[in-house]
mmCIF file of C-alpha atoms and ligand atoms in Angstrom:
data_model
loop_
_atom_site.group_PDB
_atom_site.id
_atom_site.type_symbol
_atom_site.label_atom_id
_atom_site.label_comp_id
_atom_site.label_asym_id
_atom_site.label_seq_id
_atom_site.Cartn_x
_atom_site.Cartn_y
_atom_site.Cartn_z
ATOM 1 C CA UNK A 1 60.006 6.958 24.820
ATOM 2 C CA UNK A 2 62.101 8.608 22.163
ATOM 3 C CA UNK A 3 63.688 12.009 22.192
ATOM 4 C CA UNK A 4 63.689 14.548 19.409
ATOM 5 C CA UNK A 5 66.897 13.756 17.567
ATOM 6 C CA UNK A 6 69.131 15.998 15.564
ATOM 7 C CA UNK A 7 69.519 15.293 11.844
ATOM 8 C CA UNK A 8 73.181 14.497 12.463
ATOM 9 C CA UNK A 9 73.453 11.286 14.544
ATOM 10 C CA UNK A 10 76.767 12.461 16.010
ATOM 11 C CA UNK A 11 75.003 15.432 17.595
ATOM 12 C CA UNK A 12 73.539 13.949 20.766
ATOM 13 C CA UNK A 13 71.454 15.085 23.711
ATOM 14 C CA UNK A 14 72.246 13.913 27.233
ATOM 15 C CA UNK A 15 70.756 14.441 30.689
ATOM 16 C CA UNK A 16 72.802 16.081 33.430
ATOM 17 C CA UNK A 17 71.702 16.618 37.045
ATOM 18 C CA UNK A 18 73.463 18.742 39.616
ATOM 19 C CA UNK A 19 72.605 16.573 42.620
ATOM 20 C CA UNK A 20 71.445 17.983 45.985
ATOM 21 C CA UNK A 21 75.027 18.098 47.351
ATOM 22 C CA UNK A 22 76.123 20.296 44.415
ATOM 23 C CA UNK A 23 73.145 22.645 44.808
ATOM 24 C CA UNK A 24 73.587 22.927 48.597
ATOM 25 C CA UNK A 25 77.322 23.545 48.252
ATOM 26 C CA UNK A 26 76.431 26.379 45.847
ATOM 27 C CA UNK A 27 78.775 25.159 43.116
ATOM 28 C CA UNK A 28 76.108 24.513 40.475
ATOM 29 C CA UNK A 29 77.397 27.407 38.405
ATOM 30 C CA UNK A 30 80.977 26.095 38.460
ATOM 31 C CA UNK A 31 79.807 22.610 37.544
ATOM 32 C CA UNK A 32 77.687 23.877 34.670
ATOM 33 C CA UNK A 33 80.539 26.111 33.475
ATOM 34 C CA UNK A 34 82.825 23.060 33.195
ATOM 35 C CA UNK A 35 80.371 21.548 30.749
ATOM 36 C CA UNK A 36 79.452 24.736 28.916
ATOM 37 C CA UNK A 37 82.986 25.882 28.208
ATOM 38 C CA UNK A 38 83.743 22.770 26.126
ATOM 39 C CA UNK A 39 81.304 24.129 23.557
ATOM 40 C CA UNK A 40 78.515 21.736 24.485
ATOM 41 C CA UNK A 41 75.214 23.618 24.474
ATOM 42 C CA UNK A 42 72.524 23.735 27.157
ATOM 43 C CA UNK A 43 69.176 23.205 25.424
ATOM 44 C CA UNK A 44 67.073 22.700 28.572
ATOM 45 C CA UNK A 45 67.449 23.738 32.225
ATOM 46 C CA UNK A 46 65.232 23.568 35.298
ATOM 47 C CA UNK A 47 65.369 23.398 39.090
ATOM 48 C CA UNK A 48 63.174 20.778 40.671
ATOM 49 C CA UNK A 49 62.841 18.569 43.741
ATOM 50 C CA UNK A 50 62.548 14.860 42.986
ATOM 51 C CA UNK A 51 59.835 12.703 44.556
ATOM 52 C CA UNK A 52 60.417 9.089 45.592
ATOM 53 C CA UNK A 53 58.341 7.883 42.649
ATOM 54 C CA UNK A 54 60.300 9.985 40.196
ATOM 55 C CA UNK A 55 63.626 8.849 41.688
ATOM 56 C CA UNK A 56 62.542 5.246 41.073
ATOM 57 C CA UNK A 57 61.863 6.100 37.438
ATOM 58 C CA UNK A 58 65.118 7.978 36.982
ATOM 59 C CA UNK A 59 67.283 5.314 38.652
ATOM 60 C CA UNK A 60 65.156 2.346 37.493
ATOM 61 C CA UNK A 61 68.326 0.318 36.803
ATOM 62 C CA UNK A 62 69.322 0.598 40.479
ATOM 63 C CA UNK A 63 66.005 0.103 42.291
ATOM 64 C CA UNK A 64 66.772 -3.499 43.279
ATOM 65 C CA UNK A 65 70.346 -2.800 44.402
ATOM 66 C CA UNK A 66 71.464 -2.741 48.029
ATOM 67 C CA UNK A 67 72.455 0.926 47.886
ATOM 68 C CA UNK A 68 69.170 2.086 46.306
ATOM 69 C CA UNK A 69 67.454 3.269 49.514
ATOM 70 C CA UNK A 70 70.431 5.461 50.406
ATOM 71 C CA UNK A 71 70.598 6.752 46.815
ATOM 72 C CA UNK A 72 66.904 7.669 46.879
ATOM 73 C CA UNK A 73 67.241 9.380 50.288
ATOM 74 C CA UNK A 74 70.139 11.407 48.889
ATOM 75 C CA UNK A 75 68.423 12.371 45.651
ATOM 76 C CA UNK A 76 65.232 13.576 47.376
ATOM 77 C CA UNK A 77 67.112 15.396 50.166
ATOM 78 C CA UNK A 78 67.108 18.710 48.299
ATOM 79 C CA UNK A 79 66.482 20.336 44.941
ATOM 80 C CA UNK A 80 68.461 19.509 41.803
ATOM 81 C CA UNK A 81 69.231 21.319 38.599
ATOM 82 C CA UNK A 82 68.360 19.297 35.500
ATOM 83 C CA UNK A 83 70.030 20.106 32.213
ATOM 84 C CA UNK A 84 69.716 18.744 28.721
ATOM 85 C CA UNK A 85 73.081 19.192 27.022
ATOM 86 C CA UNK A 86 73.593 18.912 23.270
ATOM 87 C CA UNK A 87 76.684 18.535 21.124
ATOM 88 C CA UNK A 88 79.078 16.266 19.272
ATOM 89 C CA UNK A 89 79.143 12.903 21.096
ATOM 90 C CA UNK A 90 77.653 14.756 24.078
ATOM 91 C CA UNK A 91 76.886 11.583 26.045
ATOM 92 C CA UNK A 92 80.473 10.297 26.112
ATOM 93 C CA UNK A 93 81.976 13.759 26.406
ATOM 94 C CA UNK A 94 79.921 14.714 29.462
ATOM 95 C CA UNK A 95 80.784 11.423 31.168
ATOM 96 C CA UNK A 96 84.469 12.178 30.539
ATOM 97 C CA UNK A 97 84.139 15.638 32.104
ATOM 98 C CA UNK A 98 82.143 14.213 35.055
ATOM 99 C CA UNK A 99 84.660 11.455 35.906
ATOM 100 C CA UNK A 100 84.386 8.148 37.724
ATOM 101 C CA UNK A 101 81.503 7.366 40.098
ATOM 102 C CA UNK A 102 83.715 7.266 43.212
ATOM 103 C CA UNK A 103 85.120 10.754 43.863
ATOM 104 C CA UNK A 104 88.164 9.290 45.635
ATOM 105 C CA UNK A 105 89.277 7.600 42.430
ATOM 106 C CA UNK A 106 87.892 10.112 39.921
ATOM 107 C CA UNK A 107 90.741 11.690 37.956
ATOM 108 C CA UNK A 108 91.935 15.186 38.774
ATOM 109 C CA UNK A 109 90.506 17.576 36.211
ATOM 110 C CA UNK A 110 87.094 15.914 36.260
ATOM 111 C CA UNK A 111 84.157 17.478 38.112
ATOM 112 C CA UNK A 112 83.930 14.639 40.632
ATOM 113 C CA UNK A 113 87.722 14.463 40.997
ATOM 114 C CA UNK A 114 88.124 18.187 41.576
ATOM 115 C CA UNK A 115 85.097 19.013 43.716
ATOM 116 C CA UNK A 116 84.327 15.902 45.798
ATOM 117 C CA UNK A 117 86.141 13.285 47.879
ATOM 118 C CA UNK A 118 83.684 10.579 49.043
ATOM 119 C CA UNK A 119 84.705 6.919 48.849
ATOM 120 C CA UNK A 120 82.776 3.638 48.544
ATOM 121 C CA UNK A 121 84.263 2.529 51.876
ATOM 122 C CA UNK A 122 82.993 5.645 53.671
ATOM 123 C CA UNK A 123 79.540 5.465 52.052
ATOM 124 C CA UNK A 124 79.205 1.749 52.886
ATOM 125 C CA UNK A 125 80.288 2.265 56.500
ATOM 126 C CA UNK A 126 77.805 5.119 56.977
ATOM 127 C CA UNK A 127 75.022 3.473 54.943
ATOM 128 C CA UNK A 128 74.731 6.528 52.700
ATOM 129 C CA UNK A 129 74.937 7.146 48.959
ATOM 130 C CA UNK A 130 78.157 8.256 47.341
ATOM 131 C CA UNK A 131 77.902 12.041 47.183
ATOM 132 C CA UNK A 132 79.360 12.823 43.803
ATOM 133 C CA UNK A 133 77.666 16.075 42.795
ATOM 134 C CA UNK A 134 76.411 15.194 39.361
ATOM 135 C CA UNK A 135 74.538 12.671 37.265
ATOM 136 C CA UNK A 136 75.100 12.171 33.565
ATOM 137 C CA UNK A 137 73.405 9.704 31.219
ATOM 138 C CA UNK A 138 75.615 6.607 30.964
ATOM 139 C CA UNK A 139 75.059 5.784 27.301
ATOM 140 C CA UNK A 140 72.757 6.379 24.330
ATOM 141 C CA UNK A 141 70.009 4.126 25.692
ATOM 142 C CA UNK A 142 70.063 5.920 29.054
ATOM 143 C CA UNK A 143 69.986 9.329 27.356
ATOM 144 C CA UNK A 144 67.055 8.343 25.139
ATOM 145 C CA UNK A 145 65.122 7.300 28.253
ATOM 146 C CA UNK A 146 66.211 10.103 30.597
ATOM 147 C CA UNK A 147 65.893 13.220 28.422
ATOM 148 C CA UNK A 148 62.142 12.779 27.727
ATOM 149 C CA UNK A 149 61.604 11.658 31.335
ATOM 150 C CA UNK A 150 62.861 15.041 32.540
ATOM 151 C CA UNK A 151 61.932 17.402 29.697
ATOM 152 C CA UNK A 152 58.902 17.898 27.456
ATOM 153 C CA UNK A 153 59.628 18.903 23.875
ATOM 154 C CA UNK A 154 58.407 22.429 24.719
ATOM 155 C CA UNK A 155 61.114 22.719 27.399
ATOM 156 C CA UNK A 156 63.936 21.977 24.937
ATOM 157 C CA UNK A 157 65.198 24.765 22.707
ATOM 158 C CA UNK A 158 66.850 24.929 19.313
ATOM 159 C CA UNK A 159 69.229 27.839 18.819
ATOM 160 C CA UNK A 160 72.733 28.432 17.458
ATOM 161 C CA UNK A 161 75.644 28.900 19.850
ATOM 162 C CA UNK A 162 78.769 30.868 18.950
ATOM 163 C CA UNK A 163 80.698 27.581 19.098
ATOM 164 C CA UNK A 164 78.620 26.193 16.259
ATOM 165 C CA UNK A 165 79.815 29.029 14.085
ATOM 166 C CA UNK A 166 83.472 28.289 14.884
ATOM 167 C CA UNK A 167 83.717 24.558 15.528
ATOM 168 C CA UNK A 168 81.164 22.735 13.428
HETATM 169 P P1 ATP B 1 75.001 8.638 37.943
HETATM 170 O O1 ATP B 1 74.062 7.581 37.370
HETATM 171 O O2 ATP B 1 74.415 9.347 39.144
HETATM 172 O O3 ATP B 1 75.493 9.552 36.872
HETATM 173 P P2 ATP B 1 77.164 6.771 37.781
HETATM 174 O O4 ATP B 1 76.567 6.416 36.462
HETATM 175 O O5 ATP B 1 78.584 7.213 37.821
HETATM 176 O O6 ATP B 1 76.297 7.891 38.491
HETATM 177 P P3 ATP B 1 75.818 4.479 38.926
HETATM 178 O O7 ATP B 1 76.428 3.134 39.018
HETATM 179 O O8 ATP B 1 74.780 4.727 37.878
HETATM 180 O O9 ATP B 1 77.015 5.550 38.793
HETATM 181 O O10 ATP B 1 75.223 4.821 40.353
HETATM 182 C C1 ATP B 1 74.274 5.861 40.539
HETATM 183 C C2 ATP B 1 74.623 6.630 41.787
HETATM 184 O O11 ATP B 1 74.378 5.816 42.923
HETATM 185 C C3 ATP B 1 76.095 7.034 41.915
HETATM 186 O O12 ATP B 1 76.404 8.223 41.231
HETATM 187 C C4 ATP B 1 76.216 7.212 43.404
HETATM 188 O O13 ATP B 1 75.671 8.457 43.835
HETATM 189 C C5 ATP B 1 75.344 6.086 43.936
HETATM 190 N N1 ATP B 1 76.071 4.824 44.168
HETATM 191 C C6 ATP B 1 76.490 3.945 43.237
HETATM 192 N N2 ATP B 1 77.090 2.863 43.804
HETATM 193 C C7 ATP B 1 77.033 3.066 45.136
HETATM 194 C C8 ATP B 1 77.466 2.330 46.295
HETATM 195 N N3 ATP B 1 78.070 1.144 46.191
HETATM 196 N N4 ATP B 1 77.271 2.869 47.515
HETATM 197 C C9 ATP B 1 76.642 4.052 47.648
HETATM 198 N N5 ATP B 1 76.182 4.802 46.618
HETATM 199 C C10 ATP B 1 76.382 4.328 45.381
HETATM 200 MG MG1 MG B 2 74.539 5.907 36.174
#
């Protein structure tokens, strides 16, 4: 699968999910604001509830791992918001804003560092997934697989943001 690419290779599209813990804690807006206020642009947005089959497609790299069952249980436990975010080096930039996988060690100032506190030790002891609020494509390959998995071309929009007038 390939995604519709911008003419400028530095302008990327990446997939972001507000996971069920973020939706249930009613902080989706704050999470999305963190991303939006950098100047990155939302070009697709939907609320959906993942099925087991879809979770296996989304996290195909993790299906054989010991924590996969707990990850799947977590991801299908409630609805998620899915966003396609576009901008300069969007993939790397969103990962920077999101922070490290383990909330306990995620830097202050990142979404995971500021809004969550789970640790690997706690998740392992309880046999549950790390609850870290948000997913973001890990690299260009992941983004090129994940964006078309979640969004049809007709669900992605081209428009000019105010930031593009002032920062590009
Ligand atoms: P994501 O792919 O959701 O953006 P990530 O890229 O930071 O997160 P991955 O290694 O891809 O981290 O793991 C996917 C998700 O699986 C993590 O975000 C977390 O919710 C869960 N997870 C990862 N490792 C563990 C683990 N050892 N124990 C429990 N849950 C885990
Ligand atoms: Mg990942």
